[in-house]
Amino acid sequence: MIEYHKSLEKYWRKFVEENLIDANVRPFIAESWRRSKQYGLNPMRGGIGKKISESMFQKIIEENRELIVVARSIMEKLYKIVEGSNFLIMLTDKESNILEVTSHESIIDTVKGQNFL
């Protein structure tokens, strides 16, 4: 599985740099890449989300408390399956506010460095 991810990263870079999708890329992944490009997302720029105040964040967390409680155990089980494969599991609300993140600390540090979290 790790080899596939390394290959996928190579194929992704080829798409970003040359706009070419390798035949080995699964169709649903290729479509996701195309949609992202169509929406003008720049994969090299990192996250561009908006920061919200601590009080607003706490309000959002409280409004989604039940969702978070239910999702947390599912996220933890899923993480045990993909642990060590550089995945990040994220729970968001309907407005795309990040409610919960499960991943290895090194991955979380990486995405924080890209202004994603």
Short mmCIF file of C-alpha atoms in Angstrom, two decimals:
data_model
loop_
_atom_site.label_atom_id
_atom_site.label_comp_id
_atom_site.label_asym_id
_atom_site.label_seq_id
_atom_site.Cartn_x
_atom_site.Cartn_y
_atom_site.Cartn_z
CA MET A 1 0.00 0.00 0.00
CA ILE A 2 2.85 2.40 0.78
CA GLU A 3 4.32 1.80 -2.69
CA TYR A 4 0.98 2.72 -4.24
CA HIS A 5 0.95 5.99 -2.28
CA LYS A 6 4.47 6.83 -3.43
CA SER A 7 3.43 6.17 -7.02
CA LEU A 8 0.26 8.19 -6.57
CA GLU A 9 2.29 11.15 -5.32
CA LYS A 10 4.49 10.90 -8.41
CA TYR A 11 1.39 10.78 -10.66
CA TRP A 12 -0.12 13.74 -8.79
CA ARG A 13 3.02 15.82 -9.31
CA LYS A 14 2.91 14.97 -13.01
CA PHE A 15 -0.70 16.16 -13.13
CA VAL A 16 0.08 19.39 -11.26
CA GLU A 17 3.17 20.20 -13.30
CA GLU A 18 2.20 18.89 -16.75
CA ASN A 19 -1.60 18.49 -16.57
CA LEU A 20 -1.23 14.79 -17.47
CA ILE A 21 -2.95 11.95 -15.64
CA ASP A 22 -1.16 8.62 -15.65
CA ALA A 23 -3.22 5.61 -16.76
CA ASN A 24 -2.53 3.95 -13.37
CA VAL A 25 -4.50 6.61 -11.47
CA ARG A 26 -7.93 5.35 -10.43
CA PRO A 27 -10.75 7.20 -12.23
CA PHE A 28 -12.37 8.59 -9.06
CA ILE A 29 -9.01 10.04 -7.97
CA ALA A 30 -8.38 11.55 -11.41
CA GLU A 31 -11.83 13.16 -11.33
CA SER A 32 -11.11 14.62 -7.90
CA TRP A 33 -7.89 16.16 -9.19
CA ARG A 34 -9.71 17.62 -12.20
CA ARG A 35 -12.48 19.07 -10.02
CA SER A 36 -9.94 20.66 -7.70
CA LYS A 37 -8.20 22.25 -10.64
CA GLN A 38 -11.53 23.39 -12.10
CA TYR A 39 -12.39 25.08 -8.78
CA GLY A 40 -9.07 26.90 -8.86
CA LEU A 41 -7.50 25.13 -5.90
CA ASN A 42 -3.75 25.52 -5.85
CA PRO A 43 -2.16 22.41 -4.30
CA MET A 44 1.15 24.18 -3.80
CA ARG A 45 -0.28 27.10 -1.85
CA GLY A 46 -1.59 25.17 1.15
CA GLY A 47 -4.70 25.93 3.12
CA ILE A 48 -6.42 29.29 2.80
CA GLY A 49 -9.23 28.82 5.27
CA LYS A 50 -10.43 31.58 7.51
CA LYS A 51 -9.50 31.82 11.17
CA ILE A 52 -12.35 32.18 13.64
CA SER A 53 -12.33 33.44 17.20
CA GLU A 54 -12.00 31.03 20.11
CA SER A 55 -15.52 31.90 21.31
CA MET A 56 -16.99 31.20 17.85
CA PHE A 57 -15.06 27.93 17.66
CA GLN A 58 -16.40 26.85 21.07
CA LYS A 59 -19.93 27.67 19.92
CA ILE A 60 -19.46 25.57 16.79
CA ILE A 61 -18.03 22.70 18.85
CA GLU A 62 -21.01 22.84 21.21
CA GLU A 63 -23.49 22.89 18.33
CA ASN A 64 -21.84 19.76 16.91
CA ARG A 65 -21.15 17.97 20.22
CA GLU A 66 -23.30 14.92 19.39
CA LEU A 67 -21.73 14.53 15.94
CA ILE A 68 -18.24 14.75 17.44
CA VAL A 69 -18.97 12.16 20.13
CA VAL A 70 -20.37 9.67 17.61
CA ALA A 71 -17.71 10.31 14.97
CA ARG A 72 -14.72 10.22 17.32
CA SER A 73 -14.90 6.46 17.97
CA ILE A 74 -15.37 5.75 14.26
CA MET A 75 -12.42 7.99 13.40
CA GLU A 76 -10.24 6.22 15.96
CA LYS A 77 -11.16 2.78 14.55
CA LEU A 78 -10.51 3.97 11.01
CA TYR A 79 -7.18 5.45 12.05
CA LYS A 80 -6.06 2.10 13.47
CA ILE A 81 -6.62 0.61 10.02
CA VAL A 82 -4.61 3.27 8.15
CA GLU A 83 -2.06 4.06 10.87
CA GLY A 84 1.43 4.48 9.46
CA SER A 85 0.25 5.27 5.94
CA ASN A 86 0.36 9.08 6.14
CA PHE A 87 -3.41 9.54 6.32
CA LEU A 88 -5.23 12.28 8.11
CA ILE A 89 -8.85 11.79 9.13
CA MET A 90 -10.84 14.97 9.54
CA LEU A 91 -14.37 15.73 10.71
CA THR A 92 -15.95 19.00 9.56
CA ASP A 93 -19.32 20.60 10.00
CA LYS A 94 -21.63 21.67 7.16
CA GLU A 95 -19.66 24.93 6.81
CA SER A 96 -16.32 23.06 6.52
CA ASN A 97 -15.15 24.12 9.98
CA ILE A 98 -12.70 21.52 11.24
CA LEU A 99 -14.15 19.85 14.33
CA GLU A 100 -11.79 16.93 14.93
CA VAL A 101 -8.57 15.59 13.41
CA THR A 102 -7.00 12.17 13.87
CA SER A 103 -3.54 11.41 12.54
CA HIS A 104 0.07 10.87 13.50
CA GLU A 105 1.62 13.99 15.07
CA SER A 106 4.11 14.35 12.22
CA ILE A 107 1.30 14.56 9.66
CA ILE A 108 -0.56 17.11 11.77
CA ASP A 109 2.64 19.18 12.06
CA THR A 110 3.08 19.03 8.28
CA VAL A 111 -0.41 20.27 7.52
CA LYS A 112 -0.16 22.98 10.17
CA GLY A 113 3.00 24.16 8.41
CA GLN A 114 0.96 24.45 5.21
CA ASN A 115 -1.69 26.57 6.98
CA PHE A 116 -4.19 23.76 6.63
CA LEU A 117 -4.98 23.48 10.34
#
